[in-house]
Coordinates of C-alpha atoms (C1' of nucleotides) in Angstrom, one line a residue:
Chain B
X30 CA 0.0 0.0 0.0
X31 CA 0.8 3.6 -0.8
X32 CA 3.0 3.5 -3.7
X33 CA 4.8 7.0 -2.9
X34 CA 4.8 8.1 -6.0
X35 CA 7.4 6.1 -8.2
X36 CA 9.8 9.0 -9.1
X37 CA 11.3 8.6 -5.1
X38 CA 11.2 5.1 -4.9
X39 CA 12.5 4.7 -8.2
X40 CA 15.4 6.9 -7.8
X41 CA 16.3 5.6 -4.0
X42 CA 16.4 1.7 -4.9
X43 CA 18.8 2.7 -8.4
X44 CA 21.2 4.9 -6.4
X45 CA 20.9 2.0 -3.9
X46 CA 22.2 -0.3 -6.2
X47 CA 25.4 1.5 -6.5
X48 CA 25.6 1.4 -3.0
X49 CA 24.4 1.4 0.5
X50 CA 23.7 4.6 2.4
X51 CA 21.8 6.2 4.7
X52 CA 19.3 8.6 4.6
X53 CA 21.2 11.6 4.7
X54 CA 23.6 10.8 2.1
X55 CA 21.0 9.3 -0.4
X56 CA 19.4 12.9 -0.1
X57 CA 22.2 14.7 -1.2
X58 CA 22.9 12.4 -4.4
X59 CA 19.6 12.4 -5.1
X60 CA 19.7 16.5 -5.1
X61 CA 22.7 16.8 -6.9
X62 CA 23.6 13.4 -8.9
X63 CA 19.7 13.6 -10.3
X64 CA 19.2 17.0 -9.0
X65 CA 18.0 19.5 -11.2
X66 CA 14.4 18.3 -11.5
X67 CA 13.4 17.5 -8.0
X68 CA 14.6 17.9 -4.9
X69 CA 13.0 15.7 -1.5
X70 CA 13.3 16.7 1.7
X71 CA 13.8 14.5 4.5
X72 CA 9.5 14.9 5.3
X73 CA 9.5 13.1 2.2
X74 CA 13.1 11.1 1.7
X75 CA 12.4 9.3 5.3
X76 CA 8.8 8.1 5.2
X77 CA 9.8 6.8 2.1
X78 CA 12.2 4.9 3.3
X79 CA 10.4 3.2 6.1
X80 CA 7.6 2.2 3.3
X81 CA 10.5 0.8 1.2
X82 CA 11.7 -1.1 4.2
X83 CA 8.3 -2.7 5.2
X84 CA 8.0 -3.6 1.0
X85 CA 11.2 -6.2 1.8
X86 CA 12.9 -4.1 -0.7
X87 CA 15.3 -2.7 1.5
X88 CA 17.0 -3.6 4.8
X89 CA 17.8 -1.3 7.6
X90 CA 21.1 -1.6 9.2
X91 CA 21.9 0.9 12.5
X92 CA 25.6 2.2 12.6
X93 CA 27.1 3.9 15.7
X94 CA 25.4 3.9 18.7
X95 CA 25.6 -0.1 19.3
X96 CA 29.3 -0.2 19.6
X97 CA 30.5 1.2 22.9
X98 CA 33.9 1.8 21.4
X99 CA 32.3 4.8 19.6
X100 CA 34.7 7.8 19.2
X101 CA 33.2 8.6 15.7
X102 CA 30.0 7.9 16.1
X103 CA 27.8 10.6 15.7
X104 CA 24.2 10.1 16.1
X105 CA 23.2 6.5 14.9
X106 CA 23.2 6.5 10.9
X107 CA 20.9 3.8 9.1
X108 CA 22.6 2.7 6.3
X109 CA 19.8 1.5 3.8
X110 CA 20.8 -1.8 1.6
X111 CA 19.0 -3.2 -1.4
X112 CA 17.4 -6.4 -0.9
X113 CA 16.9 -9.7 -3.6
X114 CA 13.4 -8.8 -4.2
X115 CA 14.1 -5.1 -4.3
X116 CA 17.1 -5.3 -6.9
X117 CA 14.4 -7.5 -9.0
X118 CA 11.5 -4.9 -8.2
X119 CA 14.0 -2.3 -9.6
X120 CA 14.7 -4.0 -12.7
X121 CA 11.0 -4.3 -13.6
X122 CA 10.9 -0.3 -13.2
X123 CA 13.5 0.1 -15.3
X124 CA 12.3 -2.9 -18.1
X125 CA 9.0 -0.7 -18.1
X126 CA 8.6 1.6 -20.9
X127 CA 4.6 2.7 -20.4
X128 CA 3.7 6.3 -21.7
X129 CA 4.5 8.0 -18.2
X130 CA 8.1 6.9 -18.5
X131 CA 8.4 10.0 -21.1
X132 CA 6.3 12.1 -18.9
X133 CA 8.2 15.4 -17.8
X134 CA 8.5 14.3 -14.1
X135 CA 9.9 10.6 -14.7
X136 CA 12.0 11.4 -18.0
X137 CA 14.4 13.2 -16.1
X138 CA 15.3 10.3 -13.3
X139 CA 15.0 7.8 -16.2
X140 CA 17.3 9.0 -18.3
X141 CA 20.0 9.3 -15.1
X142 CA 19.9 4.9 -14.9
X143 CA 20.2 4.8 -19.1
X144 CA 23.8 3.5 -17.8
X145 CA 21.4 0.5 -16.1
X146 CA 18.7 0.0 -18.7
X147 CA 18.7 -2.0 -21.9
X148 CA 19.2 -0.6 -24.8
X149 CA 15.8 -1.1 -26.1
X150 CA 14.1 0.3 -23.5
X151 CA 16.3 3.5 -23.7
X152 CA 15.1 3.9 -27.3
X153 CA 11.6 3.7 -26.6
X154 CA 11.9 6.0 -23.7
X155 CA 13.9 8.8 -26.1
X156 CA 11.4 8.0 -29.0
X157 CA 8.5 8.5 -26.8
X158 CA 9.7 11.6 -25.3
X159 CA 10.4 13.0 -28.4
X160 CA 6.7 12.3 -30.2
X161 CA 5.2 13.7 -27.0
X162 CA 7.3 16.6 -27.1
X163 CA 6.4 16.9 -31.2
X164 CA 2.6 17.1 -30.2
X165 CA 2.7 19.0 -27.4
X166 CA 5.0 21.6 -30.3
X167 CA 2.0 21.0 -32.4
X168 CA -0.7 22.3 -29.8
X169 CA 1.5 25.1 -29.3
X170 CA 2.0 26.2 -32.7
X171 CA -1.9 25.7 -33.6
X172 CA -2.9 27.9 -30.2
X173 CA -0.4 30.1 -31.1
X174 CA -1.6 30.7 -34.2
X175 CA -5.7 31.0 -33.2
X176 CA -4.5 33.4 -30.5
X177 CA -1.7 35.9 -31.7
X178 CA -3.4 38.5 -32.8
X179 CA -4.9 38.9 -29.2
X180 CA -2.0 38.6 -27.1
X181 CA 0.5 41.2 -26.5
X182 CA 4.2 41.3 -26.6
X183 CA 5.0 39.8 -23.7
X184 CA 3.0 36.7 -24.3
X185 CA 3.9 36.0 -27.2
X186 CA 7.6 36.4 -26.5
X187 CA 7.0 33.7 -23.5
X188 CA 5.2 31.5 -25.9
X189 CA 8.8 31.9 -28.6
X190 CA 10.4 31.4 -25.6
X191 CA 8.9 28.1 -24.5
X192 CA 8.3 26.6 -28.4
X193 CA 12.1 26.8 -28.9
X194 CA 12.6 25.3 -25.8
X195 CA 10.9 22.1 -26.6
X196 CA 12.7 22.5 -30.1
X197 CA 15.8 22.8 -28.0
X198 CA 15.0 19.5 -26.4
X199 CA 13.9 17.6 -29.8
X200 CA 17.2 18.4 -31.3
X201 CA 18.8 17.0 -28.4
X202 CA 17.0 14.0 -28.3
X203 CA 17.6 13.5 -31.8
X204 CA 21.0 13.5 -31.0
X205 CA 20.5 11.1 -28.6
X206 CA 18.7 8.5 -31.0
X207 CA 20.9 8.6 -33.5
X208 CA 24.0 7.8 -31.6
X209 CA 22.2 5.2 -29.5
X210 CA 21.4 4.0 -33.3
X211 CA 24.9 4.1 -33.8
X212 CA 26.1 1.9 -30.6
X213 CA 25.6 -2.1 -31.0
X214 CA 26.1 -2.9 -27.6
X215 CA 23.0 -3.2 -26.0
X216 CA 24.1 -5.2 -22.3
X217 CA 22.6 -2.6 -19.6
X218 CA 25.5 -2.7 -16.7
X219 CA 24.7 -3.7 -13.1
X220 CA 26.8 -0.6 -11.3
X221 CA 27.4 -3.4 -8.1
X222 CA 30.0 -5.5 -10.4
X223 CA 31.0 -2.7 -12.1
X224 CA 33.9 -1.5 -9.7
X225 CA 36.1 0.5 -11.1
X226 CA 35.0 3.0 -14.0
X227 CA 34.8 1.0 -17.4
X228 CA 36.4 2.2 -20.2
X229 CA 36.9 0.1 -22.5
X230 CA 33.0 -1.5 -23.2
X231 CA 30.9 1.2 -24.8
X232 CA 27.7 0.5 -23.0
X233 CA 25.7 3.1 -25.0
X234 CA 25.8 5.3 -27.9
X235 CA 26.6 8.6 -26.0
X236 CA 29.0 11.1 -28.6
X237 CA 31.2 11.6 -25.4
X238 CA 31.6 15.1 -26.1
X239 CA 32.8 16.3 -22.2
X240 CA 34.1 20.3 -22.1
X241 CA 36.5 22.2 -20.6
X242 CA 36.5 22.0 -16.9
X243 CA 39.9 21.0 -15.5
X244 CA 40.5 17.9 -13.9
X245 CA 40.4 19.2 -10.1
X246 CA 42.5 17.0 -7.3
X247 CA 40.4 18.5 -4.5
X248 CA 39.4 14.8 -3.0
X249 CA 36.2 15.3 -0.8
X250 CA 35.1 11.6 -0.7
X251 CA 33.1 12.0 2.6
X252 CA 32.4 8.8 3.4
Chain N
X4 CA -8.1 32.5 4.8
X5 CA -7.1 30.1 2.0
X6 CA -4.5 32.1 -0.1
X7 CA -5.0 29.7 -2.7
X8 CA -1.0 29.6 -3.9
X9 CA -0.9 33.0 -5.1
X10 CA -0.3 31.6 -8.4
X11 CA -3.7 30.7 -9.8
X12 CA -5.0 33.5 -7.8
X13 CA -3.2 36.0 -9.6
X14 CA -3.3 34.6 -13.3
X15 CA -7.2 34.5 -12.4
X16 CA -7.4 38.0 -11.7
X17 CA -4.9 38.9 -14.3
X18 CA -7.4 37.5 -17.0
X19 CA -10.4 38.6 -15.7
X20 CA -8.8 42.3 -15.5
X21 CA -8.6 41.7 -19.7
X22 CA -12.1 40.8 -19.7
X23 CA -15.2 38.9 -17.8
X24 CA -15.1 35.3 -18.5
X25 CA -16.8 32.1 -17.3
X26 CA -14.7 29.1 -15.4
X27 CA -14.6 27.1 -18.5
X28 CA -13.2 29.3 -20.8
X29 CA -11.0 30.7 -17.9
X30 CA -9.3 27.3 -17.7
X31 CA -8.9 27.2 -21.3
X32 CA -7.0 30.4 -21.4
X33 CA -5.3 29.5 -18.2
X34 CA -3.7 26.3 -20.5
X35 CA -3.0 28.2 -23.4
X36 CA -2.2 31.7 -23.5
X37 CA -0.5 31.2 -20.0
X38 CA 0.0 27.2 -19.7
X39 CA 2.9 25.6 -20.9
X40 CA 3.9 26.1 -17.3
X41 CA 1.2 24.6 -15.8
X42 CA -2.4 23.0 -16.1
X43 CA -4.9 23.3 -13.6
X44 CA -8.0 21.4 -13.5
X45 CA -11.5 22.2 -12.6
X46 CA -10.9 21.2 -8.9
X47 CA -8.8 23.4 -8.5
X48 CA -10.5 26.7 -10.4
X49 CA -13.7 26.1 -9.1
X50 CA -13.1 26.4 -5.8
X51 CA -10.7 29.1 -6.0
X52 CA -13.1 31.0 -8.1
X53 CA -15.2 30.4 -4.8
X54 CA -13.0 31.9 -2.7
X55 CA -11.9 34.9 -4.7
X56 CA -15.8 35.7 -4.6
X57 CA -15.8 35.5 -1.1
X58 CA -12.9 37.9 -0.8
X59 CA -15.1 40.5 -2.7
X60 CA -12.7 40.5 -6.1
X61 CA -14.2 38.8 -8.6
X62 CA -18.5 39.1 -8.9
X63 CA -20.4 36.0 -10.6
X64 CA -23.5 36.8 -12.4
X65 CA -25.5 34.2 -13.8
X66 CA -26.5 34.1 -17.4
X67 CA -27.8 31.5 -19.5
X68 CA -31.0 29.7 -17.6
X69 CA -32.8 32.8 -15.7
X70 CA -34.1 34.1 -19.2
X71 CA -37.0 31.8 -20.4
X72 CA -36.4 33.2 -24.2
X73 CA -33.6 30.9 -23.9
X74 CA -32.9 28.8 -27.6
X75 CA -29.3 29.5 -27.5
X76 CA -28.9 28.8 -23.3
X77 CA -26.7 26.0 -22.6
X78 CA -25.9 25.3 -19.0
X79 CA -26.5 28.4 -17.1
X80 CA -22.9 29.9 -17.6
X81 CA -21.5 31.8 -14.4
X82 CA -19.5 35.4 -15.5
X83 CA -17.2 35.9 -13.2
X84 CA -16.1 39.8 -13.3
X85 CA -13.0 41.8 -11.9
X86 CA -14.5 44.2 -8.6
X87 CA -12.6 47.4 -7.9
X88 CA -11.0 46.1 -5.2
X89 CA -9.8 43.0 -7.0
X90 CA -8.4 45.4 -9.2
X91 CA -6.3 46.7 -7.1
X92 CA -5.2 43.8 -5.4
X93 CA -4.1 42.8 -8.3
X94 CA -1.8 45.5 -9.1
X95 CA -0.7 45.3 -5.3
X96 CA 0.0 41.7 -6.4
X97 CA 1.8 43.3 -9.8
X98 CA 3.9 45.6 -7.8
X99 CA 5.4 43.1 -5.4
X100 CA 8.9 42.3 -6.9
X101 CA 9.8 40.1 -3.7
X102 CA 12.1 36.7 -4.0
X103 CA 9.6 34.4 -4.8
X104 CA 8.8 36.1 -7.8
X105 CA 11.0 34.9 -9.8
X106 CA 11.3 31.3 -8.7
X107 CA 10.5 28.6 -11.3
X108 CA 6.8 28.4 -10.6
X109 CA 5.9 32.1 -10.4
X110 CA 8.7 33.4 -13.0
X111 CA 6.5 32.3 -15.9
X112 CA 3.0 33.7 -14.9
X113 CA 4.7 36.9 -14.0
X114 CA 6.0 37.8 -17.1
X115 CA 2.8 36.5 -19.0
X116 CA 1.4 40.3 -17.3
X117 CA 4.7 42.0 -17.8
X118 CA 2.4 44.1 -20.6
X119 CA 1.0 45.5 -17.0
X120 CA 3.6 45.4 -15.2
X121 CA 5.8 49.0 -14.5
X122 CA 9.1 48.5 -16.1
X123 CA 11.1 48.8 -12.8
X124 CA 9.0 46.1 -11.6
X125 CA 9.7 44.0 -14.6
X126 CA 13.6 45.4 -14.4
X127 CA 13.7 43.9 -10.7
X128 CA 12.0 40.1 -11.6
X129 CA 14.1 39.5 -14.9
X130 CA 17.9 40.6 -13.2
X131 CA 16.0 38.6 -9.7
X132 CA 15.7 35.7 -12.0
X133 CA 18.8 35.9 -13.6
X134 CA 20.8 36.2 -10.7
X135 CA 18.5 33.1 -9.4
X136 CA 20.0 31.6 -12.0
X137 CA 23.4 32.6 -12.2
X138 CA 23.8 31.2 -8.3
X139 CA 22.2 28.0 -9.3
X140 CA 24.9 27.5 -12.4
X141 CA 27.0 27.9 -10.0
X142 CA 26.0 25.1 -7.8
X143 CA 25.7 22.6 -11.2
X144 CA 29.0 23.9 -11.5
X145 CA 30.8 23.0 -8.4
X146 CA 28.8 19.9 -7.9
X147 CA 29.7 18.6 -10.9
X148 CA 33.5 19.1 -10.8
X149 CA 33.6 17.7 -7.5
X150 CA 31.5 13.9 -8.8
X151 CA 32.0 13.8 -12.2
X152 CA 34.4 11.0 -12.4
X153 CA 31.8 8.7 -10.4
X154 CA 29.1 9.5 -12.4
X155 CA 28.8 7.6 -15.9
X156 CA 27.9 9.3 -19.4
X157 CA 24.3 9.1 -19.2
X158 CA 24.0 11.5 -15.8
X159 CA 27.0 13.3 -17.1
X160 CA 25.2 14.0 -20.6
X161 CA 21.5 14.6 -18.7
X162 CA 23.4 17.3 -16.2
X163 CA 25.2 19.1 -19.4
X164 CA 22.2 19.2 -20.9
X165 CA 20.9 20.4 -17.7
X166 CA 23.3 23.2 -17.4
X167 CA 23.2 24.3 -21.1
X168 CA 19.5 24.4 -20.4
X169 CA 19.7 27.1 -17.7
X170 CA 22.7 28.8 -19.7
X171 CA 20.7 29.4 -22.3
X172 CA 17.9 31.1 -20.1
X173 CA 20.2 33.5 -18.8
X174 CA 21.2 34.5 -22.4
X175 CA 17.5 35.1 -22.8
X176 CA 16.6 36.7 -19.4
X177 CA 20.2 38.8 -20.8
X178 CA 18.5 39.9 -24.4
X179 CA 15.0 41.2 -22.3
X180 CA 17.0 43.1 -19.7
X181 CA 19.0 44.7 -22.6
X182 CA 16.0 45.7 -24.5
X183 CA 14.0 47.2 -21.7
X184 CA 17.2 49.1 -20.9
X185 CA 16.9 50.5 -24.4
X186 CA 13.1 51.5 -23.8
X187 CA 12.3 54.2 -22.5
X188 CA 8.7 54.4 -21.7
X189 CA 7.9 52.8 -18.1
X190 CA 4.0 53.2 -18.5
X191 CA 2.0 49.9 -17.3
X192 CA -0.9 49.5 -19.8
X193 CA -4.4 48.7 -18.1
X194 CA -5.7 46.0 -21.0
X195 CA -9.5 47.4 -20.2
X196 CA -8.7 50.6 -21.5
X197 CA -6.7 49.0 -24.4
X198 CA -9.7 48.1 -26.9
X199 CA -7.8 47.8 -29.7
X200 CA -4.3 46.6 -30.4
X201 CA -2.0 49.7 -29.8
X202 CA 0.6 49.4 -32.2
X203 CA 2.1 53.3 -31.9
X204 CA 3.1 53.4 -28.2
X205 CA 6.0 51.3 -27.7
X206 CA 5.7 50.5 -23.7
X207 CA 7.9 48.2 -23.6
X208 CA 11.0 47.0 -25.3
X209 CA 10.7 44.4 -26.9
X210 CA 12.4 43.1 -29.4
X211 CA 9.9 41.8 -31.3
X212 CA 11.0 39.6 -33.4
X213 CA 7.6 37.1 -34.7
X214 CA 8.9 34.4 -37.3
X215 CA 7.2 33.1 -40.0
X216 CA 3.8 31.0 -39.7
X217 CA 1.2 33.1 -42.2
X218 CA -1.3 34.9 -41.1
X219 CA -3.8 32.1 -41.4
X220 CA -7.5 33.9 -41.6
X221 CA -9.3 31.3 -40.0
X222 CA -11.4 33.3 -37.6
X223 CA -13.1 30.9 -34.4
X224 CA -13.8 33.3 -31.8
X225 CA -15.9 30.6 -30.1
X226 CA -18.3 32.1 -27.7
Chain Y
dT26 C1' 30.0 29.1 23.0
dT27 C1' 28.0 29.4 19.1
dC28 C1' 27.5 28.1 14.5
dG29 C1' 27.4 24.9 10.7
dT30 C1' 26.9 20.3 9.3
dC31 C1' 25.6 15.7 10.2
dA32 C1' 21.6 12.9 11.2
dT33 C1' 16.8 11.2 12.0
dG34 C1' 12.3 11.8 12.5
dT35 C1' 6.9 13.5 12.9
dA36 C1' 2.5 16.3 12.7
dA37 C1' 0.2 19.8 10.5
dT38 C1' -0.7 21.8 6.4
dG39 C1' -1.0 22.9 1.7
dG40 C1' -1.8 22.6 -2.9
dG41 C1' -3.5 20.0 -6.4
dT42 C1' -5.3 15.9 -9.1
dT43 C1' -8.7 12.1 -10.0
dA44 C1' -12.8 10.4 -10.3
dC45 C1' -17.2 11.1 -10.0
dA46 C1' -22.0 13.4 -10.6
dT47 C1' -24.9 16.0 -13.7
dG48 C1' -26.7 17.7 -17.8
dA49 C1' -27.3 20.5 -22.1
dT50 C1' -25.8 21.2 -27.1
dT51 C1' -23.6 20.3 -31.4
dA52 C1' -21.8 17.6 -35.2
dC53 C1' -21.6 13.3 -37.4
Chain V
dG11 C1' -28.1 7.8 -31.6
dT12 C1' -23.8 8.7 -30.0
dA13 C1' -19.7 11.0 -29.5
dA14 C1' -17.5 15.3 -28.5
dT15 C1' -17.5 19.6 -26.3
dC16 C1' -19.5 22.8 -23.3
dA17 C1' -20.3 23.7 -18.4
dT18 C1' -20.2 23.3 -13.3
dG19 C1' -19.2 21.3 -9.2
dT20 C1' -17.5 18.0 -5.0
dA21 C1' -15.2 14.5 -2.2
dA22 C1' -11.5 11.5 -1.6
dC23 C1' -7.0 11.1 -2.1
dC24 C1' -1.9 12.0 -3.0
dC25 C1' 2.3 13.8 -2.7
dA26 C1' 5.2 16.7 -0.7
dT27 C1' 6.6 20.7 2.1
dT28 C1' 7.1 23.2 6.5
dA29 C1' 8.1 23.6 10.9
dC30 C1' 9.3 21.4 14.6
dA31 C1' 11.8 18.2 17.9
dT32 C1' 16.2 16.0 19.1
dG33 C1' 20.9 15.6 19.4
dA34 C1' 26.0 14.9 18.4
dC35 C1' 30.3 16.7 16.6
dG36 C1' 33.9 20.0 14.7
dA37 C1' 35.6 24.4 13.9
dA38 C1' 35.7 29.4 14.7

DNA sequence: TTCGTCATGTAATGGGTTACATGATTAC
DNA sequence: GTAATCATGTAACCCATTACATGACGAA
């Protein structure tokens, strides 16, 4: 009962799969990692959680207050770990490839485990984004053009505005398709045997373009 | 009681100021002209229709089913009219240039009534927004240096994409505040005055630019 | 000692959708 | 006659935020 939306769930058992954490941690990859689209707060993250927990899909795990030879414990942390039946619950999320996967709210967290779904399923994700952007271009070109002479400047630069920004994002999914097009290799990678950043096997089709940016030593792994 | 998220509220009374309309043809507008933003359905209008009666902004007057000479009466329609007093509330409302105007989900309806809107005002939301903007690029930024060699392509493509996204706003929020710069006249029009489309007095500065798409003579001005 | 960050949680509240109920009118 | 669109409304629910409560640790 109370399927908390998808889009949380969906996101906390794939960033689970990397890797255990706990709460507090998972909140700040899910706001930066994913970020961009969304961001949970803990009146969200944690009650979440729980539900996950009492699903079998996760395990709980307290750290830090049991052992008396504490000096860096801080308050107890609950480290989160995926479970059999949650690993497999997360793979049927990410097989599925229904209409709302190309919705605006779960395109975005998607698209961050293409690096964990098949091939096939990335396509039909991309494509179905893209034809729902192309009609939703279409409604806005035919209301546009049954409403201009009515509207003032303003409006109608808002309404330029937000057409070429769904142009914007068919170009780039375009992009997208072709060079998943372009890639053969169509084995989606479980991140938990995946140790150590893989090179060599090109997963996907992405054109790899990376910018500037140098290469920064500054090594904050905080735990 | 009930300030029913400011946003409807205020793109409500920001129609209504244009001209009396029914709920129906208020939500229509609300998802064109204004939408691409947002959608609101009828349980949410309704009601806060409702309530912006009871505050003593908006009047309803029935028309449709009271007049028994009735061949054209569908369902008794309900006008809803702009009061004095929710006239000026609304240009209380179109005054405030506070922080929350331009956040994500108030940016958007804002400028929609920038034609009304004093140009200082309008000066104060776009460089608000862009500087909104500017500190959140600079988040992506650092947040992305410091884990981008444990993210794989997929999330580092999504969070370019991401980035170029919001660069490219700024560019745009960039050309606006350069063109009102360049205009001179800070007048705020009142649209009931306006009764036909004022093409002499520039009161804004735009930099209208309308493409192509003919002028398409299909007239439905369904009412 | 006070501030910032780490860390977990809950209750109240808010803002909105969905599904439903109702019914007239128009176009095929 | 039946489907689509016009037209108004409500109740049940959902998802998430806010504000609060609690508390430890490190650094200034």
């Amino acid at each position: 009962m109370s399927r908390r939306s998808g889009i949380l769930e969906f996101a906390v058992l794939g960033l689970l799969r990397e890797s255990p954490m706990h709460g507090y941690e998972l909140r700040k990859r899910l706001n930066t990692s994913l970020g961009v689209f969304r961001a949970f707060s803990y009146g969200t993250l944690y009650p979440c959680l729980k539900a996950l927990v009492a699903n079998g899909w996760l395990t709980e795990e307290t750290v830090g207050s049991p052992e008396p030879a504490s000096l860096t414990n801080r308050r107890a942390k609950i480290v989160y770990r995926l479970t059999a039946e949650g690993k497999s619950h997360f793979e049927e999320l990410l097989a599925h490839s229904g209409p709302d996967a190309w919705e605006d709210e779960h395109f975005g967290v998607r698209f961050a485990f293409f690096g964990q779904t098949s091939r096939d399923v990335r396509m039909r994700v991309l494509e179905g984004r893209r034809s729902r952007l192309e009609e939703r271009l279409e409604k806005m070109r035919t209301s546009l053009a049954r409403s201009r002479e009515r509207l003032d400047d303003y409006t109608l630069e808002l309404q330029r505005h937000g057409m070429e920004s769904v142009e914007r994002e068919v170009r780039w999914l375009n992009e997208l398709i072709e060079s998943e097009r372009a890639g053969r290799d169509q084995r989606a990678v479980d991140p938990a045997e995946q140790h150590q950043k893989d090179t060599s096997g090109d997963a996907g089709g992405l054109p790899r373009r990376r910018g500037g940016s140098r290469p920064d030593p500054s090594d904050d792994t905080t735990t």
